[in-house]
Amino acid sequence: MPHTNDHIIATESTSTAIKGQLPRFPEGWYCLGLSRELKKGDVKPIKAFDQELVLFRNESGTAVVLDAYCPHLGAHMGFGGTVVGDNLRCPFHGYHFSTSGQCVKTDYGTGVPQKTCTKSWHVDDKNGFIMVFYSPLKQSPDWHIPAFDYSDFTPLKSHTFQLAAHVQDVNENSVDLGHFDFVHGYDRIDIDEKPTTEGKAMYAAYSMVRDTGLVGYKKPFKQSLQIQVHGMGFSHVDVSIPDLGLAIRAIVMTTPIDAKTTELRIANTVSKRVQATGMGKYLQKIPTWALMPALNWILHKAYIIDVSQDLDIWEHKIYLENPALMKGDGPINFYRKYCRQFYNGASSKTQEALKQKATTETAKAA
């Protein structure tokens, strides 16, 4: 159950549209669910960005997101809507909507209302996740999350939290090096590669040491992290643990649900190619095909515990525009500068639309 406290944000906005608070919904790609959990013919009601949506997979296998309310008489098509071929049928009066949101048929049999349509959202169904693009000015995306090859990894294990926090705060943990020690118990935390940005992505590399607690291996181990942050909705971390012979991938996805709530989805997977030669004689006796899924399950449980240690902090902290940073905190200001682009328009299309809007408002005022 999500907590009910408001997430207080004490900052000057980077958006011209909202003053006195950090805008709730940055532009970007956000996860609505796992690809494997949406079968052909499935229809699901979704709430995101304080809007009601409907998610379905048509008979061609395409994942589609539409505004949920039928433009005919307002039925929520996520409740009782059905897939007919490649279209979504409204449960109220049998209006059929295509992947573009256009009404293409009615069960009245009296013709097609040409101007009847609902909004269709941009969807990327890749990496095992259904991602939707949000733009406050309803612009098309000019950037995408890259595809990652998971063919040599165990099936993804996923867990979802709901919390009263802002997506920027949640993702800030990826650069808050001090918290890895004080909250999670890591030691010897080093920056291996200074963070850089490229377009709508941020890259960083760290290493740190921690006790394992694994049967047959009691020594502390060093892990190296290669981090990619795409927008504020998708982070991909390659974790290498040479002492254990392990290669792990961790994914962090945040989706704004409404003005108070963020959905945090974490997932992890283990490489099937790596031999766990450093784990001690007991674990080495287990065949790799059986060991890797078991380790992925163990690591997933540990991952949930790690993230749970952050929840109360996220839900009760405030955002400070000018924090009292010191050596050891990590590149927090670098991350915040990277985030600003997603409020004033991540895409060049949105930036141009903002300029046009400002010009129009100025002309009206004159």
Coordinates of C-alpha atoms in Angstrom, one line a residue:
M1 CA 0.0 0.0 0.0
P2 CA 1.4 3.4 -0.9
H3 CA 1.8 5.9 1.9
T4 CA -0.7 8.8 1.9
N5 CA 1.7 11.7 2.7
D6 CA 2.3 14.4 0.1
H7 CA 5.7 14.6 -1.4
I8 CA 6.8 18.1 -0.6
I9 CA 9.0 19.8 -3.2
A10 CA 10.7 23.1 -2.1
T11 CA 12.3 24.4 -5.3
E12 CA 12.1 26.9 -8.1
S13 CA 10.7 25.1 -11.1
T14 CA 12.7 24.6 -14.3
S15 CA 9.4 24.8 -16.3
T16 CA 7.8 28.1 -17.3
A17 CA 4.4 26.4 -16.9
I18 CA 4.6 25.6 -13.2
K19 CA 6.2 27.8 -10.6
G20 CA 7.0 26.9 -7.0
Q21 CA 7.3 23.1 -7.5
L22 CA 9.0 20.5 -9.6
P23 CA 6.7 19.5 -12.4
R24 CA 5.2 16.2 -11.7
F25 CA 5.4 14.6 -15.2
P26 CA 8.7 15.0 -17.0
E27 CA 8.8 14.2 -20.7
G28 CA 10.1 10.7 -21.5
W29 CA 9.5 7.0 -21.9
Y30 CA 7.8 5.2 -19.0
C31 CA 7.0 1.6 -18.3
L32 CA 3.4 0.4 -18.2
G33 CA 4.1 -3.3 -17.6
L34 CA 6.0 -6.4 -18.8
S35 CA 5.6 -7.5 -22.4
R36 CA 5.1 -11.1 -21.4
E37 CA 2.2 -10.2 -19.1
L38 CA 0.1 -8.7 -22.0
K39 CA -1.1 -11.6 -24.2
K40 CA -3.0 -11.2 -27.5
G41 CA -6.5 -10.1 -26.7
D42 CA -5.7 -8.8 -23.3
V43 CA -7.2 -5.4 -22.3
K44 CA -6.0 -3.5 -19.2
P45 CA -7.0 -0.2 -17.6
I46 CA -4.0 1.9 -16.8
K47 CA -3.5 5.1 -14.9
A48 CA -0.4 7.2 -15.6
F49 CA 0.4 10.9 -15.7
D50 CA -2.9 11.5 -13.9
Q51 CA -4.8 10.2 -17.0
E52 CA -6.9 7.2 -17.6
L53 CA -5.6 4.9 -20.4
V54 CA -6.4 1.6 -21.9
L55 CA -3.6 -0.9 -22.8
F56 CA -4.3 -3.8 -25.1
R57 CA -2.5 -6.3 -27.4
N58 CA -4.3 -6.9 -30.7
E59 CA -4.4 -10.1 -32.7
S60 CA -1.4 -9.0 -34.8
G61 CA 0.6 -8.8 -31.5
T62 CA 0.9 -5.1 -31.3
A63 CA 0.8 -3.4 -27.9
V64 CA -1.5 -0.3 -28.1
V65 CA -2.2 2.5 -25.6
L66 CA -5.3 4.7 -26.1
D67 CA -7.0 7.3 -24.0
A68 CA -9.5 5.2 -22.0
Y69 CA -12.8 7.1 -22.4
C70 CA -14.8 6.4 -25.5
P71 CA -15.6 9.6 -27.3
H72 CA -19.1 8.4 -28.1
L73 CA -20.6 8.4 -24.6
G74 CA -17.7 8.2 -22.2
A75 CA -17.4 4.6 -21.3
H76 CA -14.0 3.5 -19.9
M77 CA -12.8 1.0 -22.5
G78 CA -10.4 -0.6 -20.0
F79 CA -13.3 -2.2 -18.2
G80 CA -15.2 -4.6 -20.5
G81 CA -13.5 -3.5 -23.7
T82 CA -12.6 -6.4 -26.0
V83 CA -10.1 -7.0 -28.8
V84 CA -11.6 -7.7 -32.2
G85 CA -9.0 -8.4 -34.8
D86 CA -6.6 -5.5 -34.5
N87 CA -9.1 -3.1 -33.0
L88 CA -10.5 -2.4 -29.5
R89 CA -14.3 -2.7 -29.1
C90 CA -16.0 -0.4 -26.6
P91 CA -18.2 -2.4 -24.2
F92 CA -21.0 0.3 -24.2
H93 CA -22.2 0.6 -27.8
G94 CA -19.8 -1.5 -29.8
Y95 CA -17.6 1.3 -31.4
H96 CA -14.4 -0.2 -32.7
F97 CA -11.1 1.8 -32.5
S98 CA -7.9 1.1 -34.5
T99 CA -4.4 1.4 -33.2
S100 CA -4.4 5.0 -34.4
G101 CA -7.4 5.7 -32.2
Q102 CA -9.7 6.2 -35.1
C103 CA -13.2 4.7 -34.9
V104 CA -13.4 2.3 -37.9
K105 CA -16.6 0.5 -37.2
T106 CA -19.8 0.4 -35.1
D107 CA -21.9 -2.5 -34.3
Y108 CA -25.0 -0.4 -35.2
G109 CA -24.1 -1.2 -38.9
T110 CA -25.0 2.3 -39.9
G111 CA -21.7 3.6 -41.1
V112 CA -18.5 4.9 -39.5
P113 CA -18.4 8.3 -37.7
Q114 CA -15.3 9.7 -39.4
K115 CA -14.6 12.4 -36.8
T116 CA -14.9 10.1 -33.8
C117 CA -11.5 9.2 -32.4
T118 CA -9.5 9.0 -29.2
K119 CA -5.8 9.7 -28.6
S120 CA -3.3 7.0 -29.5
W121 CA 0.0 7.0 -27.5
H122 CA 3.5 6.2 -28.8
V123 CA 4.5 2.8 -27.6
D124 CA 7.8 0.9 -27.7
D125 CA 7.5 -2.8 -26.9
K126 CA 11.1 -3.8 -26.4
N127 CA 13.6 -5.2 -23.8
G128 CA 10.7 -7.1 -22.3
F129 CA 8.8 -3.9 -21.2
I130 CA 5.9 -1.9 -22.6
M131 CA 7.1 1.7 -22.7
V132 CA 4.9 4.7 -23.5
F133 CA 6.1 8.2 -24.4
Y134 CA 4.7 11.1 -22.4
S135 CA 5.0 14.7 -23.6
P136 CA 3.2 17.6 -21.8
L137 CA 2.6 19.2 -25.2
K138 CA 1.6 15.9 -26.8
Q139 CA 4.6 15.9 -29.1
S140 CA 6.0 12.8 -30.9
P141 CA 9.3 11.4 -29.6
D142 CA 12.5 12.1 -31.4
W143 CA 14.5 9.7 -29.1
H144 CA 14.1 6.1 -28.0
I145 CA 15.4 3.8 -25.3
P146 CA 18.0 1.4 -27.0
A147 CA 17.4 -2.3 -27.4
F148 CA 19.4 -4.6 -25.1
D149 CA 20.3 -8.2 -25.9
Y150 CA 18.9 -10.5 -23.2
S151 CA 19.2 -13.7 -25.1
D152 CA 22.0 -15.1 -23.0
F153 CA 20.4 -14.1 -19.7
T154 CA 17.9 -15.8 -17.4
P155 CA 14.2 -14.6 -17.6
L156 CA 13.6 -11.2 -16.0
K157 CA 12.3 -11.2 -12.4
S158 CA 10.3 -8.1 -11.6
H159 CA 8.8 -6.4 -8.6
T160 CA 6.7 -3.2 -8.3
F161 CA 6.4 -0.6 -5.6
Q162 CA 4.1 2.3 -5.3
L163 CA 5.3 5.3 -3.3
A164 CA 4.7 9.0 -2.7
A165 CA 7.8 10.4 -4.4
H166 CA 9.0 12.2 -7.5
V167 CA 10.6 10.2 -10.3
Q168 CA 13.6 12.6 -10.2
D169 CA 14.2 11.9 -6.5
V170 CA 14.0 8.1 -7.0
N171 CA 16.5 8.1 -9.9
E172 CA 18.9 10.5 -8.1
N173 CA 20.0 7.5 -6.0
S174 CA 22.0 6.4 -9.1
V175 CA 24.4 9.3 -8.4
D176 CA 24.1 9.6 -4.7
L177 CA 27.2 7.7 -3.8
G178 CA 27.0 8.5 -0.1
H179 CA 23.7 6.7 0.4
F180 CA 25.2 3.4 -0.8
D181 CA 27.3 3.3 2.4
F182 CA 24.8 4.7 5.0
V183 CA 21.6 3.1 3.7
H184 CA 22.8 -0.1 2.0
G185 CA 26.1 -1.0 3.8
Y186 CA 28.5 -0.8 0.8
D187 CA 32.2 0.0 1.4
R188 CA 35.0 1.5 -0.7
I189 CA 32.8 3.3 -3.2
D190 CA 34.7 4.7 -6.1
I191 CA 33.9 6.5 -9.4
D192 CA 35.5 4.5 -12.1
E193 CA 34.3 6.8 -14.9
K194 CA 33.0 10.3 -14.4
P195 CA 29.4 10.6 -15.5
T196 CA 28.7 11.9 -19.1
T197 CA 25.7 12.7 -21.1
E198 CA 24.8 12.0 -24.7
G199 CA 21.5 13.4 -25.8
K200 CA 18.8 12.1 -23.5
A201 CA 21.0 9.6 -21.8
M202 CA 23.5 9.7 -18.9
Y203 CA 26.3 7.2 -18.3
A204 CA 28.4 6.5 -15.2
A205 CA 30.6 3.7 -13.8
Y206 CA 31.2 2.9 -10.1
S207 CA 32.7 0.1 -8.0
M208 CA 32.0 -0.9 -4.4
V209 CA 32.5 -3.7 -1.9
R210 CA 30.0 -5.6 0.1
D211 CA 29.5 -8.9 2.0
T212 CA 27.6 -11.6 0.1
G213 CA 26.0 -13.8 2.7
L214 CA 25.9 -16.6 0.1
V215 CA 26.4 -20.2 1.2
G216 CA 29.9 -21.3 0.4
Y217 CA 31.3 -17.7 0.0
K218 CA 31.9 -15.6 3.1
K219 CA 34.4 -13.0 1.8
P220 CA 33.4 -9.4 0.9
F221 CA 33.2 -9.1 -2.9
K222 CA 33.8 -6.2 -5.3
Q223 CA 31.3 -5.3 -7.9
S224 CA 31.6 -2.9 -10.8
L225 CA 28.5 -1.0 -12.1
Q226 CA 28.1 0.4 -15.6
I227 CA 25.0 2.6 -15.4
Q228 CA 22.8 4.0 -18.2
V229 CA 20.0 6.4 -17.4
H230 CA 17.5 7.2 -20.3
G231 CA 15.3 10.1 -19.5
M232 CA 13.9 9.6 -16.0
G233 CA 11.9 6.5 -16.7
F234 CA 14.5 3.8 -17.5
S235 CA 17.9 2.9 -16.0
H236 CA 19.9 -0.1 -17.1
V237 CA 22.8 -1.3 -14.9
D238 CA 25.4 -3.9 -15.9
V239 CA 26.9 -5.4 -12.7
S240 CA 30.1 -7.4 -12.9
I241 CA 31.3 -9.5 -9.9
P242 CA 34.6 -11.1 -11.0
D243 CA 35.2 -12.9 -7.6
L244 CA 31.9 -14.8 -8.0
G245 CA 32.1 -15.1 -11.8
L246 CA 28.8 -13.3 -12.2
A247 CA 27.4 -10.8 -14.7
I248 CA 24.0 -9.3 -13.6
R249 CA 21.7 -6.8 -15.2
A250 CA 19.5 -4.6 -13.1
I251 CA 16.7 -2.4 -14.5
V252 CA 15.0 0.5 -12.7
M253 CA 11.9 2.0 -14.1
T254 CA 9.8 4.8 -12.6
T255 CA 6.4 5.9 -13.9
P256 CA 4.4 8.9 -12.6
I257 CA 0.9 7.7 -11.7
D258 CA -0.7 10.9 -10.5
A259 CA 0.4 14.1 -8.7
K260 CA 1.4 12.2 -5.5
T261 CA 2.3 8.7 -6.7
T262 CA 5.1 7.0 -8.6
E263 CA 5.3 3.4 -9.6
L264 CA 8.8 1.9 -9.2
R265 CA 9.4 -1.3 -11.1
I266 CA 12.7 -3.1 -10.6
A267 CA 13.9 -6.1 -12.6
N268 CA 17.1 -8.3 -12.7
T269 CA 18.6 -11.1 -14.7
V270 CA 21.8 -13.1 -14.6
S271 CA 24.0 -14.1 -17.5
K272 CA 23.8 -17.8 -18.4
R273 CA 27.3 -17.8 -19.9
V274 CA 29.2 -17.0 -16.8
Q275 CA 30.6 -19.9 -14.7
A276 CA 30.2 -19.4 -10.9
T277 CA 33.8 -20.6 -10.3
G278 CA 34.4 -18.4 -7.3
M279 CA 31.5 -19.3 -5.2
G280 CA 32.9 -22.1 -3.2
K281 CA 32.8 -25.9 -3.6
Y282 CA 29.1 -26.4 -2.7
L283 CA 27.7 -24.0 -5.3
Q284 CA 30.2 -25.1 -7.9
K285 CA 28.7 -28.6 -7.8
I286 CA 25.3 -27.3 -9.1
P287 CA 25.0 -27.3 -13.0
T288 CA 25.0 -23.8 -14.5
W289 CA 21.5 -24.3 -16.0
A290 CA 20.1 -24.8 -12.6
L291 CA 22.4 -22.5 -10.6
M292 CA 21.8 -19.3 -12.6
P293 CA 18.0 -19.1 -12.3
A294 CA 18.4 -19.9 -8.6
L295 CA 20.9 -17.2 -8.1
N296 CA 18.7 -14.8 -10.0
W297 CA 15.9 -15.5 -7.6
I298 CA 18.2 -15.0 -4.6
L299 CA 19.5 -11.8 -6.1
H300 CA 16.0 -10.6 -6.8
K301 CA 15.0 -11.0 -3.2
A302 CA 18.1 -9.1 -2.1
Y303 CA 17.3 -6.4 -4.7
I304 CA 13.8 -6.0 -3.2
I305 CA 15.3 -5.7 0.3
D306 CA 17.9 -3.1 -0.9
V307 CA 15.2 -0.9 -2.5
S308 CA 12.9 -1.3 0.5
Q309 CA 15.6 0.4 2.6
D310 CA 15.1 3.6 0.5
L311 CA 11.3 3.8 0.6
D312 CA 10.8 5.7 3.9
I313 CA 13.5 8.1 2.9
W314 CA 12.0 8.8 -0.5
E315 CA 8.5 9.3 0.9
H316 CA 9.4 11.7 3.7
K317 CA 12.2 13.8 2.2
I318 CA 11.8 17.2 0.6
Y319 CA 13.5 18.4 -2.6
L320 CA 16.1 21.1 -1.9
E321 CA 17.1 23.3 -4.8
N322 CA 20.5 24.2 -3.2
P323 CA 21.5 21.2 -1.1
A324 CA 24.6 21.5 1.2
L325 CA 26.7 19.0 -0.8
M326 CA 30.2 17.9 0.2
K327 CA 32.9 15.6 -1.0
G328 CA 31.6 12.0 -1.0
D329 CA 28.1 12.8 -2.1
G330 CA 28.6 12.0 -5.8
P331 CA 27.7 13.9 -8.9
I332 CA 24.3 15.0 -7.8
N333 CA 24.4 18.5 -9.4
F334 CA 25.5 16.9 -12.7
Y335 CA 22.5 14.6 -12.6
R336 CA 20.1 17.5 -11.8
K337 CA 21.4 19.5 -14.7
Y338 CA 20.8 16.5 -17.0
C339 CA 17.2 16.3 -15.7
R340 CA 16.3 19.9 -16.6
Q341 CA 15.9 19.1 -20.3
F342 CA 13.0 16.8 -19.6
Y343 CA 10.9 19.7 -18.1
N344 CA 11.4 22.3 -20.8
G345 CA 10.9 19.7 -23.5
A346 CA 13.1 16.7 -24.0
S347 CA 12.5 16.7 -27.8
S348 CA 13.3 19.4 -30.2
K349 CA 9.6 19.2 -31.3
T350 CA 8.5 20.1 -27.8
Q351 CA 11.0 22.9 -27.5
E352 CA 9.7 24.4 -30.7
A353 CA 6.1 24.0 -29.6
L354 CA 6.9 25.8 -26.3
K355 CA 8.4 28.7 -28.3
Q356 CA 5.4 28.9 -30.5
K357 CA 3.1 28.9 -27.4
A358 CA 5.1 31.7 -25.8
T359 CA 5.0 33.7 -29.0
T360 CA 1.2 33.2 -29.3
E361 CA 0.6 34.3 -25.7
T362 CA 2.8 37.4 -26.2
A363 CA 0.9 38.3 -29.3
K364 CA -2.4 37.9 -27.4
A365 CA -1.2 40.1 -24.6
A366 CA -0.2 42.8 -27.0

